[in-house]
PDB file of C-alpha atoms in Angstrom:
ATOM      1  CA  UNK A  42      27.092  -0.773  -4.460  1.00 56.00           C
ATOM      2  CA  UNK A  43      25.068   1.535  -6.794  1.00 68.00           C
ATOM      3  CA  UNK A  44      25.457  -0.390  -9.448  1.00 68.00           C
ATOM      4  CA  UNK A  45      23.593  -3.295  -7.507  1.00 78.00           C
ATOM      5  CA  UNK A  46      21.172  -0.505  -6.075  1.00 72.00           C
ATOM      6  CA  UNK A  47      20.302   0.505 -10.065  1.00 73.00           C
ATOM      7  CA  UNK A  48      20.135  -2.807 -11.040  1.00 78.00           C
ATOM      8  CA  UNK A  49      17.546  -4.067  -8.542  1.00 79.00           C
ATOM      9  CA  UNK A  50      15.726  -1.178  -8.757  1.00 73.00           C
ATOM     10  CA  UNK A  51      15.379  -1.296 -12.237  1.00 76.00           C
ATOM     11  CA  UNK A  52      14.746  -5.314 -12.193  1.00 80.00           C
ATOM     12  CA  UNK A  53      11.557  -4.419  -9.625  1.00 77.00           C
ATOM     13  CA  UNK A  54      10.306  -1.838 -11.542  1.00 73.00           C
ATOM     14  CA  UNK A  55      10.221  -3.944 -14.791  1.00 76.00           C
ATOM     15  CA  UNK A  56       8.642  -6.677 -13.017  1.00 77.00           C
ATOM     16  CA  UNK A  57       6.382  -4.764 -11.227  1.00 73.00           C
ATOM     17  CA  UNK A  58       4.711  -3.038 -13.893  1.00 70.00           C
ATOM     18  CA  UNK A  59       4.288  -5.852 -15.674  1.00 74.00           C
ATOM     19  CA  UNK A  60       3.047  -7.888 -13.154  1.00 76.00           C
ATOM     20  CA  UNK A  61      -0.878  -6.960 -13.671  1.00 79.00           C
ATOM     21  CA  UNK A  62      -0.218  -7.292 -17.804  1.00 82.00           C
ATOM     22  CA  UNK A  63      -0.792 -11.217 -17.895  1.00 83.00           C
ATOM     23  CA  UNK A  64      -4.181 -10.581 -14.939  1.00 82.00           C
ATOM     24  CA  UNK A  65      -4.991  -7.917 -17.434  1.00 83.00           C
ATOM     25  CA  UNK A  66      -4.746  -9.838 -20.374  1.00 84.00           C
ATOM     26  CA  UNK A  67      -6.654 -12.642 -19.675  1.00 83.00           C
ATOM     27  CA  UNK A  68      -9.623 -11.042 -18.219  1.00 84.00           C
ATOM     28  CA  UNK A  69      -9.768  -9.136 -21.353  1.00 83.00           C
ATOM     29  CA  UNK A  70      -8.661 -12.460 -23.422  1.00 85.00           C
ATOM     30  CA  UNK A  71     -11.126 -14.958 -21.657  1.00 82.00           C
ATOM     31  CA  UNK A  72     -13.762 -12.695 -19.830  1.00 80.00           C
ATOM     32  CA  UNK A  73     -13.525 -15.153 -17.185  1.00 81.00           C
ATOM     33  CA  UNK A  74     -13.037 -13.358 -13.707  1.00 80.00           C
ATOM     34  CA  UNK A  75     -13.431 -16.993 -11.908  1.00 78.00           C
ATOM     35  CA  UNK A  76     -11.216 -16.891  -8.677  1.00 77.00           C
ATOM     36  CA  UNK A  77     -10.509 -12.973  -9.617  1.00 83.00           C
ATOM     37  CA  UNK A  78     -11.962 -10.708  -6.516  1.00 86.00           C
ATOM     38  CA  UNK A  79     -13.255  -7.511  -7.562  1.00 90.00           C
ATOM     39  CA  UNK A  80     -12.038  -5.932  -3.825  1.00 91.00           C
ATOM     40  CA  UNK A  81      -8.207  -7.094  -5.074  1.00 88.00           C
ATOM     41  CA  UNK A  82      -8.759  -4.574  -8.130  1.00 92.00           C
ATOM     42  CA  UNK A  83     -10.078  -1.787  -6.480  1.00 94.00           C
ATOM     43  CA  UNK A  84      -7.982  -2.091  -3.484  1.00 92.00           C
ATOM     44  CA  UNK A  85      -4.944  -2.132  -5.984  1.00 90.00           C
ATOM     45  CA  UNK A  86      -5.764   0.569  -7.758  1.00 94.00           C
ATOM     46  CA  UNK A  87      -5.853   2.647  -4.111  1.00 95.00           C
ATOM     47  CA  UNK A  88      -2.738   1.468  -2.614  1.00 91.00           C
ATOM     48  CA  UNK A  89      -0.586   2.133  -5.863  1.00 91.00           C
ATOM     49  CA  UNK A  90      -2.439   5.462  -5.998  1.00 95.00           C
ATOM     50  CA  UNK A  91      -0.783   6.166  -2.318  1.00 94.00           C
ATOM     51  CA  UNK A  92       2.594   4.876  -3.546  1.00 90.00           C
ATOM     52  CA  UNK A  93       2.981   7.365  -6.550  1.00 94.00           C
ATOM     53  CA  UNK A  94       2.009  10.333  -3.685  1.00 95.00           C
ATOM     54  CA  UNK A  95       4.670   8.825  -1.441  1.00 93.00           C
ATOM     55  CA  UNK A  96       6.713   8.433  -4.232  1.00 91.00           C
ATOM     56  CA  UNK A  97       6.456  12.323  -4.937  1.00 94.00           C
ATOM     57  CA  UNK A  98       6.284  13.221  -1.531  1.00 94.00           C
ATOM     58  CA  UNK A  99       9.176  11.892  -0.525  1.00 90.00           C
ATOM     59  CA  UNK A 100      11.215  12.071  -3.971  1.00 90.00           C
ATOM     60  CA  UNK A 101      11.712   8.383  -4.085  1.00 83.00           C
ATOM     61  CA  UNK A 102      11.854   8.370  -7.790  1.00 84.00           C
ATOM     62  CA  UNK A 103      12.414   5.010  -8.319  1.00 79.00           C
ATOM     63  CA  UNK A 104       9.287   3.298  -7.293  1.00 83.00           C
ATOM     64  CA  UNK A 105       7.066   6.427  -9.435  1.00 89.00           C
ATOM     65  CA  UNK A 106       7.302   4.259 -12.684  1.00 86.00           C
ATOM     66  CA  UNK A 107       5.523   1.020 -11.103  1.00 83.00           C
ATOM     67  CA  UNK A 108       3.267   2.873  -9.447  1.00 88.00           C
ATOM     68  CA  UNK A 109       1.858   4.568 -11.925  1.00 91.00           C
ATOM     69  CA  UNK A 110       2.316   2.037 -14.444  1.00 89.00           C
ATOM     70  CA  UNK A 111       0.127  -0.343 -12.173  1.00 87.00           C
ATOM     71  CA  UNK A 112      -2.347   1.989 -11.410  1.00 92.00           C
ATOM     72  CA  UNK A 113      -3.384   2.210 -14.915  1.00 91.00           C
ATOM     73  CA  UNK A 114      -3.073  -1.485 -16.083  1.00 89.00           C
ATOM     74  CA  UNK A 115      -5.345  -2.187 -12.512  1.00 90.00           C
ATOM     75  CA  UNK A 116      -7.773   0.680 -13.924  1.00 93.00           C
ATOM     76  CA  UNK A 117      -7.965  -1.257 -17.283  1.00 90.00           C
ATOM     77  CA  UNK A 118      -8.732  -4.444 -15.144  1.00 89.00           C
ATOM     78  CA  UNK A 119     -11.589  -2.986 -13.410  1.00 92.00           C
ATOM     79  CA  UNK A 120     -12.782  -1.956 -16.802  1.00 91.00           C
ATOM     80  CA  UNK A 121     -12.589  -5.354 -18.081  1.00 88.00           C
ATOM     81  CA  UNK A 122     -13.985  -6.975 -14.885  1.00 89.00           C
ATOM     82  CA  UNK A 123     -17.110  -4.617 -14.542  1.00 91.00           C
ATOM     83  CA  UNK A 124     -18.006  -5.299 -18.564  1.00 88.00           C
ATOM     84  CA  UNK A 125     -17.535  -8.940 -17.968  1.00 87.00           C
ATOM     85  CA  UNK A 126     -19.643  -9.152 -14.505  1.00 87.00           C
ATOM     86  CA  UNK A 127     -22.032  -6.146 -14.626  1.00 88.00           C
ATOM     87  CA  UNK A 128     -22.755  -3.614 -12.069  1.00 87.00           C
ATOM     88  CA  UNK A 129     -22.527  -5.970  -8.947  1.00 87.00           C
ATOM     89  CA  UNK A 130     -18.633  -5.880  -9.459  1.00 89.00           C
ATOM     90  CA  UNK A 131     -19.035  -2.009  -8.226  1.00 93.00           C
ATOM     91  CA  UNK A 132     -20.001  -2.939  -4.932  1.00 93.00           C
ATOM     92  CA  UNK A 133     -16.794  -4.781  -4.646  1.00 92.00           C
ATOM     93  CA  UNK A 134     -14.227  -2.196  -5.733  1.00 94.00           C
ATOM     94  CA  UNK A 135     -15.817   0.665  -3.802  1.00 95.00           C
ATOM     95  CA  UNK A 136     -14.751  -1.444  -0.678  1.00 94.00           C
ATOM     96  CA  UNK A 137     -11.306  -2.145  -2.090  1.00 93.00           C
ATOM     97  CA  UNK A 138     -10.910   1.585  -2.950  1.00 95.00           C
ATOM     98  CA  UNK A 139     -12.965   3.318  -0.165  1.00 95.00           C
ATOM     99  CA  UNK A 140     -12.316   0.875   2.553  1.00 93.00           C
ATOM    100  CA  UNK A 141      -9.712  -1.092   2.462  1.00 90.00           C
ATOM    101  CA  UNK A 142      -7.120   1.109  -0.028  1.00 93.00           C
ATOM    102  CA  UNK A 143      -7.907   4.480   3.014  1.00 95.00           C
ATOM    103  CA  UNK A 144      -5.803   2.277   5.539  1.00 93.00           C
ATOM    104  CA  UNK A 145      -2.543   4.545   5.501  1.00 94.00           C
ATOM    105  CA  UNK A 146      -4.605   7.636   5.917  1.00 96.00           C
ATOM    106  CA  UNK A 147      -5.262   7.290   9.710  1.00 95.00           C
ATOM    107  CA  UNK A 148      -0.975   6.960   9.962  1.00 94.00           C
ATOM    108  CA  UNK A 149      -0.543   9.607   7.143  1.00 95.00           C
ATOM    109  CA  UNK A 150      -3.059  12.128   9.170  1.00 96.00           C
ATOM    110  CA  UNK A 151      -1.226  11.629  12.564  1.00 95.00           C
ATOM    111  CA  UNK A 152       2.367  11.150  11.540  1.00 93.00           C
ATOM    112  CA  UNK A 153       2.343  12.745   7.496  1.00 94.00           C
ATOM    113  CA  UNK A 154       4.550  11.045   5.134  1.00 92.00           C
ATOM    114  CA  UNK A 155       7.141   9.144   7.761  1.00 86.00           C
ATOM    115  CA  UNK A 156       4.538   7.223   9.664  1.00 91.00           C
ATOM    116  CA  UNK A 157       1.959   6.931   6.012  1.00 90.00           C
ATOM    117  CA  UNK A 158       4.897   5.359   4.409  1.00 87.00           C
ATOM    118  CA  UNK A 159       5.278   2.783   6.526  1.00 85.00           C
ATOM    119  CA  UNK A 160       1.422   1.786   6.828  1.00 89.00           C
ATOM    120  CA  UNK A 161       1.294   2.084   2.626  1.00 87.00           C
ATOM    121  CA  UNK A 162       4.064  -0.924   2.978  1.00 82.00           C
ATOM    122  CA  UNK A 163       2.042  -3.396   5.275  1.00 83.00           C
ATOM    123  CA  UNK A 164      -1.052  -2.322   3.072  1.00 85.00           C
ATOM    124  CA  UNK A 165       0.428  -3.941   0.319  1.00 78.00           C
ATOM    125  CA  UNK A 166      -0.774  -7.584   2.295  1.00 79.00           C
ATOM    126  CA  UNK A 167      -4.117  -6.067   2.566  1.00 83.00           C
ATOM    127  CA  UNK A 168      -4.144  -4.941  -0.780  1.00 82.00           C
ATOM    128  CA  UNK A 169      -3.358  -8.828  -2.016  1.00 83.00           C
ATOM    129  CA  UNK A 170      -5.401 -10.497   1.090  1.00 86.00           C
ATOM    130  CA  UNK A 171      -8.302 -10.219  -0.954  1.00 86.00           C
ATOM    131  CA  UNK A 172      -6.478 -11.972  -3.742  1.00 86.00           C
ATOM    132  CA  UNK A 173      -5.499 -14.467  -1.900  1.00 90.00           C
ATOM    133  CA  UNK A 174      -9.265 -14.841  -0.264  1.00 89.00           C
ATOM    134  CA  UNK A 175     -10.833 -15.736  -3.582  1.00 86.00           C
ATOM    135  CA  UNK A 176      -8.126 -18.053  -4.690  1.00 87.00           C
ATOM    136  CA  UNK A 177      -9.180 -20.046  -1.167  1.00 90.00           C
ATOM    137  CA  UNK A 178     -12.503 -20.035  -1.515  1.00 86.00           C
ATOM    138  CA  UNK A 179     -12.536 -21.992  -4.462  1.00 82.00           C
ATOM    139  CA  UNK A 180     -11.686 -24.657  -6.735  1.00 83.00           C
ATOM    140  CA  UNK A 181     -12.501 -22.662 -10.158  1.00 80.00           C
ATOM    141  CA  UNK A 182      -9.041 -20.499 -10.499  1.00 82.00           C
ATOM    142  CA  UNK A 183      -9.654 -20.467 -14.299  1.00 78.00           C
ATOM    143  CA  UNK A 184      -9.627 -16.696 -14.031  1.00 80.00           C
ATOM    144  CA  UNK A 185      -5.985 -16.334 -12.097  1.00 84.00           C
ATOM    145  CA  UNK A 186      -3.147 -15.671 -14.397  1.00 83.00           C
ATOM    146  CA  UNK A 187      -0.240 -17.711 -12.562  1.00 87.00           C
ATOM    147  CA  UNK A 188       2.339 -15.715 -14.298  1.00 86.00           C
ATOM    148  CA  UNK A 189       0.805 -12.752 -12.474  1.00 84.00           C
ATOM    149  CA  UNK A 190       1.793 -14.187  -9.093  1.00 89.00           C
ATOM    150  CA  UNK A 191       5.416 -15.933 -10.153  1.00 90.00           C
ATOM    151  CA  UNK A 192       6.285 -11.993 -10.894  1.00 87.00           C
ATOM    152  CA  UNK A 193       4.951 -10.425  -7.812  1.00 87.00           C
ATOM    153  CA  UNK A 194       6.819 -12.964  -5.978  1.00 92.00           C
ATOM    154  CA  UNK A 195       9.935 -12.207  -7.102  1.00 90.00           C
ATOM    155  CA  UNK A 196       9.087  -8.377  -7.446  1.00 86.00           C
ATOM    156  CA  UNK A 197       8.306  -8.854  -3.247  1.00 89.00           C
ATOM    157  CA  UNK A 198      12.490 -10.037  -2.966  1.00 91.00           C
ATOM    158  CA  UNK A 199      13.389  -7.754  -4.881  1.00 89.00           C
ATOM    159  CA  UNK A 200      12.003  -5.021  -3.297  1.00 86.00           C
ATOM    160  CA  UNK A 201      12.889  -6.155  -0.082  1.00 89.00           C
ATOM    161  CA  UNK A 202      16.225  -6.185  -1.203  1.00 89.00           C
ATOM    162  CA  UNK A 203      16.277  -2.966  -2.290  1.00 86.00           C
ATOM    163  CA  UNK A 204      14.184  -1.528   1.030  1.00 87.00           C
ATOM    164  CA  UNK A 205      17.475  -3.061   2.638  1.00 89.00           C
ATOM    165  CA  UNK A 206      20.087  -1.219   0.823  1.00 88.00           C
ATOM    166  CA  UNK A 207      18.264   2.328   1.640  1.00 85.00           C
ATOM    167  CA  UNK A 208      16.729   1.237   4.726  1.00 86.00           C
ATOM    168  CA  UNK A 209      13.496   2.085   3.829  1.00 84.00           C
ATOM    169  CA  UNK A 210      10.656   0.672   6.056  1.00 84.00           C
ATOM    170  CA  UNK A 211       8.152   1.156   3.892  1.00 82.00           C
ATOM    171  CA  UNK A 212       9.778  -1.094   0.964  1.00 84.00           C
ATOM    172  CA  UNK A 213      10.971  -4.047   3.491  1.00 89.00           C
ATOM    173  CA  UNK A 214       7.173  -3.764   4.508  1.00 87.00           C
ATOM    174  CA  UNK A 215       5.921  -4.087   1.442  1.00 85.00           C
ATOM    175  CA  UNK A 216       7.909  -6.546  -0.268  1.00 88.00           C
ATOM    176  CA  UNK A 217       8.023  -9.111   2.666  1.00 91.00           C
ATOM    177  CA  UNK A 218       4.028  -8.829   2.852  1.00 89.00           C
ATOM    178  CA  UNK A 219       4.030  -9.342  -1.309  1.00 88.00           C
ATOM    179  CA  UNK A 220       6.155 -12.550  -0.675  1.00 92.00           C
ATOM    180  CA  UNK A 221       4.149 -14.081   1.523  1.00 92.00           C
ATOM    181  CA  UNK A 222       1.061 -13.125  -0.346  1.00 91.00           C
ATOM    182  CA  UNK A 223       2.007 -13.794  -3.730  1.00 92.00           C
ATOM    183  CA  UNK A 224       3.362 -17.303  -1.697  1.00 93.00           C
ATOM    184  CA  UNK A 225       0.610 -18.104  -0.645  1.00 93.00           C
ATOM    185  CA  UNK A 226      -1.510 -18.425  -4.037  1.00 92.00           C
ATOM    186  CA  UNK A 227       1.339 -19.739  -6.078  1.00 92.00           C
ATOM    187  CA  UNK A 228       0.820 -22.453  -3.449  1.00 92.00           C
ATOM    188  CA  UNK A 229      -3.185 -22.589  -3.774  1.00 91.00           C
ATOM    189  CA  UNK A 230      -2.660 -22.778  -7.699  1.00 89.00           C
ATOM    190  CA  UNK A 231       0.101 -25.671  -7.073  1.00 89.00           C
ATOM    191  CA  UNK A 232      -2.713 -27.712  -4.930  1.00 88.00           C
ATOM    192  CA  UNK A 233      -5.569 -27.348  -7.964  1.00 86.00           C
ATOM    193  CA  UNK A 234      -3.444 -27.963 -10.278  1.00 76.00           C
ATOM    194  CA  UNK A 235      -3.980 -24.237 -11.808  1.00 60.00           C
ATOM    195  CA  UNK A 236      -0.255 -24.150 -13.204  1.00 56.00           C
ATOM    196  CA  UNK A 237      -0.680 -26.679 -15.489  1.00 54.00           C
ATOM    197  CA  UNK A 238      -1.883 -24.188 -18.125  1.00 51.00           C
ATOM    198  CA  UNK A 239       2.100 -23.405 -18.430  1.00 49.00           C
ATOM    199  CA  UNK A 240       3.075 -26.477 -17.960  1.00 47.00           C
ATOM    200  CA  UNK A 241       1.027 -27.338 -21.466  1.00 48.00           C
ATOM    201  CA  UNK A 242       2.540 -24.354 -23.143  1.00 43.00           C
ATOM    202  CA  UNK A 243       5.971 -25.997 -22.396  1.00 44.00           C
ATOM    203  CA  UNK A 244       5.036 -29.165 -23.869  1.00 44.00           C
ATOM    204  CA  UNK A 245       3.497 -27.727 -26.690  1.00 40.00           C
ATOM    205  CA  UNK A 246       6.197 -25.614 -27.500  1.00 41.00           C
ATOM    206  CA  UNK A 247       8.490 -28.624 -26.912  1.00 44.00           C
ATOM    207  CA  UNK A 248       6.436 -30.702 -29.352  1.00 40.00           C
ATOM    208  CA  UNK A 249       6.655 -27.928 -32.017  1.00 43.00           C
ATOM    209  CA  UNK A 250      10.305 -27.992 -31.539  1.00 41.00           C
ATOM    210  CA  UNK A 251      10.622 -31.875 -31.920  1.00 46.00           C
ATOM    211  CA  UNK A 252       8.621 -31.895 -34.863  1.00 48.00           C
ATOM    212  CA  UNK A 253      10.810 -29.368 -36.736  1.00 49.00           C
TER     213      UNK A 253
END
């Protein structure tokens, strides 16, 4: 049993600090923030900020690496996104970080860590709702990395899994709200047609392969 504990711990942790790399990486690759919403980053860069305190807080060591990890590769996002739109992307993150990312302090302030944790695990569908917003309002998704979402989805089982081994409420809140979220636009970038970009890397590569 604590070998599978390890194990999925360790798999989550991977995944989920390198689930912002490929978001990262193409902002910074393409400067295109189409379908990317500027509350998503900021609110992101909140809510992982209140998981590494609950992390400490509470001596959960395990979930202190993608925390932290996240945290920065969001901050690097935000860097990317405000060069690539300008100030009016400000706007935007102040309401992810100020607004939105403060909605476990009401629980934290009345019940302290217990009661925060909890509310920092069903933040983690607000912190994607705005995510998942943009990728519904439009069409033009050439800014969403798909790879992104494939990994948070299977980061959101995994820590769910995990949150039911330890019987943790915060981590069964948190990873069934990032599999439905992370659901939900895989699905949008199904019905535009997004995920073709992979889809053409496969061929490509299969081509290459053929030809050799």
């Amino acid at each position: 049993m604590n070998f599978i504990l390890t194990l999925t711990v360790v798999a989550a942790s991977v995944l989920g600090s390198g689930m912002a790399l490929p978001q990262a990486m193409r902002l910074a690759r393409t400067g295109k923030v189409d379908g990317v919403s500027a509350v998503w980053i900021g609110v992101s860069m909140a809510i992982n900020a209140w998981w590494t305190a609950y992390a400490v807080a509470t001596s959960l060591w395990a979930i202190l690496p993608v925390s932290t990890v996240s945290l920065g590769l969001y901050f690097a996002m935000a860097t990317v996104f405000v060069r690539s739109v300008g100030r009016a992307a400000l706007g935007g993150m102040a309401v992810g970080v100020l607004g939105l990312g403060m909605a476990p302090l009401p629980a934290f302030l009345i019940g302290g860590w217990d009661m925060a944790g909890l509310a920092i695990g069903l933040s983690y569908g607000i912190q994607l709702a705005p995510a998942v917003f943009a990728a519904y309002r439009t069409r033009q998704l050439d800014g969403v990395a798909p790879t992104t979402w494939m990994l948070s989805f299977v980061e959101g089982l995994l820590w769910l899994a995990y949150g039911a081994m330890i019987t943790d409420l915060a981590l069964l809140a948190g990873g069934a709200t990032g599999v439905a979220m992370a659901g939900a636009i895989l699905l949008r970038l199904v019905a535009v047609g997004s995920v073709s970009d992979l889809i053409r890397v496969d061929e490509v590569t299969r081509v290459k392969v053929s030809r050799n």
